[in-house]
Amino acid sequence: MYMDAVVIAGVATVLLMIGFFVGVGIFVMKDQKAHGGKGKIHHKGNGG
Protein backbone atom coordinates (compact mmCIF):
# COMPACT_ATOMS: atom_id res chain seq x y z
CA MET A 1 0.00 0.00 0.00
CA TYR A 2 1.26 3.44 -0.92
CA MET A 3 1.96 5.37 2.29
CA ASP A 4 2.07 9.12 1.96
CA ALA A 5 1.55 11.89 4.50
CA VAL A 6 -2.23 11.92 4.07
CA VAL A 7 -2.58 8.18 4.78
CA ILE A 8 -0.33 8.43 7.84
CA ALA A 9 -2.26 11.46 9.12
CA GLY A 10 -5.58 9.63 8.60
CA VAL A 11 -4.41 6.54 10.49
CA ALA A 12 -3.04 8.71 13.29
CA THR A 13 -6.37 10.59 13.52
CA VAL A 14 -8.35 7.35 13.76
CA LEU A 15 -6.02 6.00 16.45
CA LEU A 16 -6.30 9.23 18.44
CA MET A 17 -10.11 9.13 18.25
CA ILE A 18 -10.20 5.51 19.42
CA GLY A 19 -7.84 6.37 22.28
CA PHE A 20 -9.99 9.32 23.27
CA PHE A 21 -13.21 7.30 23.40
CA VAL A 22 -11.53 4.47 25.32
CA GLY A 23 -10.24 7.03 27.81
CA VAL A 24 -13.68 8.57 28.23
CA GLY A 25 -15.18 5.11 28.74
CA ILE A 26 -12.62 4.25 31.42
CA PHE A 27 -13.26 7.58 33.14
CA VAL A 28 -17.02 7.01 33.16
CA MET A 29 -16.66 3.47 34.54
CA LYS A 30 -14.33 4.64 37.33
CA ASP A 31 -16.64 7.56 38.13
CA GLN A 32 -19.65 5.25 38.37
CA LYS A 33 -17.78 3.01 40.81
CA ALA A 34 -16.69 5.99 42.89
CA HIS A 35 -20.16 7.56 43.06
CA GLY A 36 -22.20 4.38 43.37
CA GLY A 37 -25.92 5.13 43.57
CA LYS A 38 -25.89 8.91 43.27
CA GLY A 39 -28.09 10.35 40.57
CA LYS A 40 -30.36 7.34 40.23
CA ILE A 41 -34.07 8.04 39.94
CA HIS A 42 -36.28 5.99 42.24
CA HIS A 43 -39.97 5.75 41.41
CA LYS A 44 -42.43 4.76 44.08
CA GLY A 45 -45.02 2.14 43.30
CA ASN A 46 -43.09 0.21 40.65
CA GLY A 47 -43.69 -3.10 42.35
CA GLY A 48 -39.98 -3.72 42.46
CSV table of N, CA, C and O in Angstrom, one decimal:
chain,number,residue,atom,x,y,z
A,1,MET,N,0.8,-1.2,0.0
A,1,MET,CA,0.0,0.0,0.0
A,1,MET,C,0.9,1.2,0.0
A,1,MET,O,1.9,1.3,0.7
A,2,TYR,N,0.5,2.2,-0.8
A,2,TYR,CA,1.3,3.4,-0.9
A,2,TYR,C,1.0,4.3,0.3
A,2,TYR,O,-0.1,4.7,0.6
A,3,MET,N,2.1,4.6,1.1
A,3,MET,CA,2.0,5.4,2.3
A,3,MET,C,2.5,6.8,2.0
A,3,MET,O,3.7,7.0,1.9
A,4,ASP,N,1.6,7.7,2.0
A,4,ASP,CA,2.1,9.1,2.0
A,4,ASP,C,1.6,9.8,3.2
A,4,ASP,O,1.0,9.2,4.1
A,5,ALA,N,1.8,11.1,3.3
A,5,ALA,CA,1.6,11.9,4.5
A,5,ALA,C,0.1,11.9,4.8
A,5,ALA,O,-0.3,11.8,6.0
A,6,VAL,N,-0.8,11.9,3.8
A,6,VAL,CA,-2.2,11.9,4.1
A,6,VAL,C,-2.7,10.6,4.7
A,6,VAL,O,-3.5,10.6,5.6
A,7,VAL,N,-2.2,9.5,4.2
A,7,VAL,CA,-2.6,8.2,4.8
A,7,VAL,C,-2.1,8.1,6.2
A,7,VAL,O,-2.8,7.6,7.1
A,8,ILE,N,-0.9,8.5,6.5
A,8,ILE,CA,-0.3,8.4,7.8
A,8,ILE,C,-1.1,9.3,8.8
A,8,ILE,O,-1.5,9.0,9.9
A,9,ALA,N,-1.5,10.5,8.3
A,9,ALA,CA,-2.3,11.5,9.1
A,9,ALA,C,-3.7,10.9,9.4
A,9,ALA,O,-4.2,11.0,10.5
A,10,GLY,N,-4.3,10.2,8.4
A,10,GLY,CA,-5.6,9.6,8.6
A,10,GLY,C,-5.5,8.5,9.6
A,10,GLY,O,-6.4,8.4,10.5
A,11,VAL,N,-4.5,7.6,9.5
A,11,VAL,CA,-4.4,6.5,10.5
A,11,VAL,C,-4.2,7.1,11.9
A,11,VAL,O,-4.7,6.6,12.9
A,12,ALA,N,-3.3,8.1,12.0
A,12,ALA,CA,-3.0,8.7,13.3
A,12,ALA,C,-4.3,9.3,13.9
A,12,ALA,O,-4.6,9.2,15.1
A,13,THR,N,-5.1,10.0,13.0
A,13,THR,CA,-6.4,10.6,13.5
A,13,THR,C,-7.3,9.5,14.0
A,13,THR,O,-7.9,9.7,15.1
A,14,VAL,N,-7.5,8.4,13.3
A,14,VAL,CA,-8.4,7.4,13.8
A,14,VAL,C,-7.9,6.8,15.1
A,14,VAL,O,-8.7,6.5,16.0
A,15,LEU,N,-6.6,6.5,15.2
A,15,LEU,CA,-6.0,6.0,16.4
A,15,LEU,C,-6.2,7.0,17.6
A,15,LEU,O,-6.5,6.5,18.7
A,16,LEU,N,-6.1,8.3,17.4
A,16,LEU,CA,-6.3,9.2,18.4
A,16,LEU,C,-7.8,9.3,18.9
A,16,LEU,O,-8.1,9.4,20.1
A,17,MET,N,-8.7,9.1,17.9
A,17,MET,CA,-10.1,9.1,18.2
A,17,MET,C,-10.5,7.9,19.1
A,17,MET,O,-11.2,8.0,20.1
A,18,ILE,N,-9.9,6.7,18.7
A,18,ILE,CA,-10.2,5.5,19.4
A,18,ILE,C,-9.6,5.6,20.8
A,18,ILE,O,-10.3,5.3,21.8
A,19,GLY,N,-8.4,6.2,21.0
A,19,GLY,CA,-7.8,6.4,22.3
A,19,GLY,C,-8.6,7.3,23.1
A,19,GLY,O,-8.8,7.1,24.3
A,20,PHE,N,-9.2,8.4,22.5
A,20,PHE,CA,-10.0,9.3,23.3
A,20,PHE,C,-11.3,8.7,23.8
A,20,PHE,O,-11.6,8.8,25.0
A,21,PHE,N,-12.0,7.9,23.0
A,21,PHE,CA,-13.2,7.3,23.4
A,21,PHE,C,-13.0,6.2,24.4
A,21,PHE,O,-13.8,6.0,25.3
A,22,VAL,N,-11.9,5.5,24.3
A,22,VAL,CA,-11.5,4.5,25.3
A,22,VAL,C,-11.2,5.2,26.6
A,22,VAL,O,-11.7,4.7,27.7
A,23,GLY,N,-10.5,6.3,26.6
A,23,GLY,CA,-10.2,7.0,27.8
A,23,GLY,C,-11.5,7.6,28.5
A,23,GLY,O,-11.6,7.5,29.7
A,24,VAL,N,-12.4,8.1,27.7
A,24,VAL,CA,-13.7,8.6,28.2
A,24,VAL,C,-14.5,7.4,28.9
A,24,VAL,O,-15.0,7.6,29.9
A,25,GLY,N,-14.5,6.3,28.2
A,25,GLY,CA,-15.2,5.1,28.7
A,25,GLY,C,-14.6,4.6,30.1
A,25,GLY,O,-15.3,4.3,31.0
A,26,ILE,N,-13.3,4.6,30.2
A,26,ILE,CA,-12.6,4.2,31.4
A,26,ILE,C,-12.9,5.3,32.5
A,26,ILE,O,-13.2,4.9,33.7
A,27,PHE,N,-12.9,6.5,32.2
A,27,PHE,CA,-13.3,7.6,33.1
A,27,PHE,C,-14.7,7.4,33.7
A,27,PHE,O,-14.9,7.5,34.9
A,28,VAL,N,-15.6,7.2,32.8
A,28,VAL,CA,-17.0,7.0,33.2
A,28,VAL,C,-17.2,5.8,34.1
A,28,VAL,O,-17.9,5.8,35.1
A,29,MET,N,-16.5,4.7,33.7
A,29,MET,CA,-16.7,3.5,34.5
A,29,MET,C,-16.1,3.7,35.9
A,29,MET,O,-16.7,3.3,36.9
A,30,LYS,N,-14.9,4.4,36.0
A,30,LYS,CA,-14.3,4.6,37.3
A,30,LYS,C,-15.2,5.6,38.1
A,30,LYS,O,-15.3,5.5,39.3
A,31,ASP,N,-15.8,6.6,37.4
A,31,ASP,CA,-16.6,7.6,38.1
A,31,ASP,C,-17.9,6.9,38.7
A,31,ASP,O,-18.4,7.2,39.7
A,32,GLN,N,-18.5,6.0,37.9
A,32,GLN,CA,-19.7,5.2,38.4
A,32,GLN,C,-19.3,4.4,39.6
A,32,GLN,O,-20.1,4.4,40.5
A,33,LYS,N,-18.2,3.8,39.6
A,33,LYS,CA,-17.8,3.0,40.8
A,33,LYS,C,-17.6,3.9,42.0
A,33,LYS,O,-17.9,3.6,43.1
A,34,ALA,N,-17.0,5.1,41.8
A,34,ALA,CA,-16.7,6.0,42.9
A,34,ALA,C,-17.9,6.6,43.5
A,34,ALA,O,-18.0,6.9,44.7
A,35,HIS,N,-19.0,6.9,42.6
A,35,HIS,CA,-20.2,7.6,43.1
A,35,HIS,C,-21.4,6.6,43.0
A,35,HIS,O,-22.4,7.1,42.5
A,36,GLY,N,-21.2,5.4,43.4
A,36,GLY,CA,-22.2,4.4,43.4
A,36,GLY,C,-23.6,4.7,42.9
A,36,GLY,O,-23.9,4.7,41.8
A,37,GLY,N,-24.5,5.0,43.9
A,37,GLY,CA,-25.9,5.1,43.6
A,37,GLY,C,-26.4,6.6,43.4
A,37,GLY,O,-27.6,6.8,43.3
A,38,LYS,N,-25.5,7.5,43.4
A,38,LYS,CA,-25.9,8.9,43.3
A,38,LYS,C,-26.5,9.2,41.9
A,38,LYS,O,-25.9,8.7,40.9
A,39,GLY,N,-27.5,10.0,41.8
A,39,GLY,CA,-28.1,10.4,40.6
A,39,GLY,C,-29.1,9.4,40.0
A,39,GLY,O,-29.7,9.6,39.0
A,40,LYS,N,-29.4,8.3,40.7
A,40,LYS,CA,-30.4,7.3,40.2
A,40,LYS,C,-31.7,7.8,40.6
A,40,LYS,O,-32.0,8.4,41.7
A,41,ILE,N,-32.7,7.6,39.7
A,41,ILE,CA,-34.1,8.0,39.9
A,41,ILE,C,-34.8,6.8,40.5
A,41,ILE,O,-34.9,5.8,39.9
A,42,HIS,N,-35.5,7.0,41.6
A,42,HIS,CA,-36.3,6.0,42.2
A,42,HIS,C,-37.7,6.4,42.2
A,42,HIS,O,-38.2,7.4,42.6
A,43,HIS,N,-38.5,5.5,41.5
A,43,HIS,CA,-40.0,5.7,41.4
A,43,HIS,C,-40.7,4.9,42.4
A,43,HIS,O,-40.4,3.7,42.6
A,44,LYS,N,-41.6,5.5,43.1
A,44,LYS,CA,-42.4,4.8,44.1
A,44,LYS,C,-43.6,4.0,43.4
A,44,LYS,O,-44.1,4.6,42.4
A,45,GLY,N,-43.9,2.9,43.8
A,45,GLY,CA,-45.0,2.1,43.3
A,45,GLY,C,-44.7,1.3,42.0
A,45,GLY,O,-45.6,1.0,41.3
A,46,ASN,N,-43.4,1.0,41.8
A,46,ASN,CA,-43.1,0.2,40.7
A,46,ASN,C,-43.4,-1.3,40.8
A,46,ASN,O,-43.4,-2.0,39.9
A,47,GLY,N,-43.5,-1.7,42.1
A,47,GLY,CA,-43.7,-3.1,42.4
A,47,GLY,C,-42.4,-3.8,42.4
A,47,GLY,O,-42.3,-5.0,42.5
A,48,GLY,N,-41.3,-3.1,42.4
A,48,GLY,CA,-40.0,-3.7,42.5
A,48,GLY,C,-39.3,-3.5,43.8
A,48,GLY,O,-38.5,-4.1,44.2
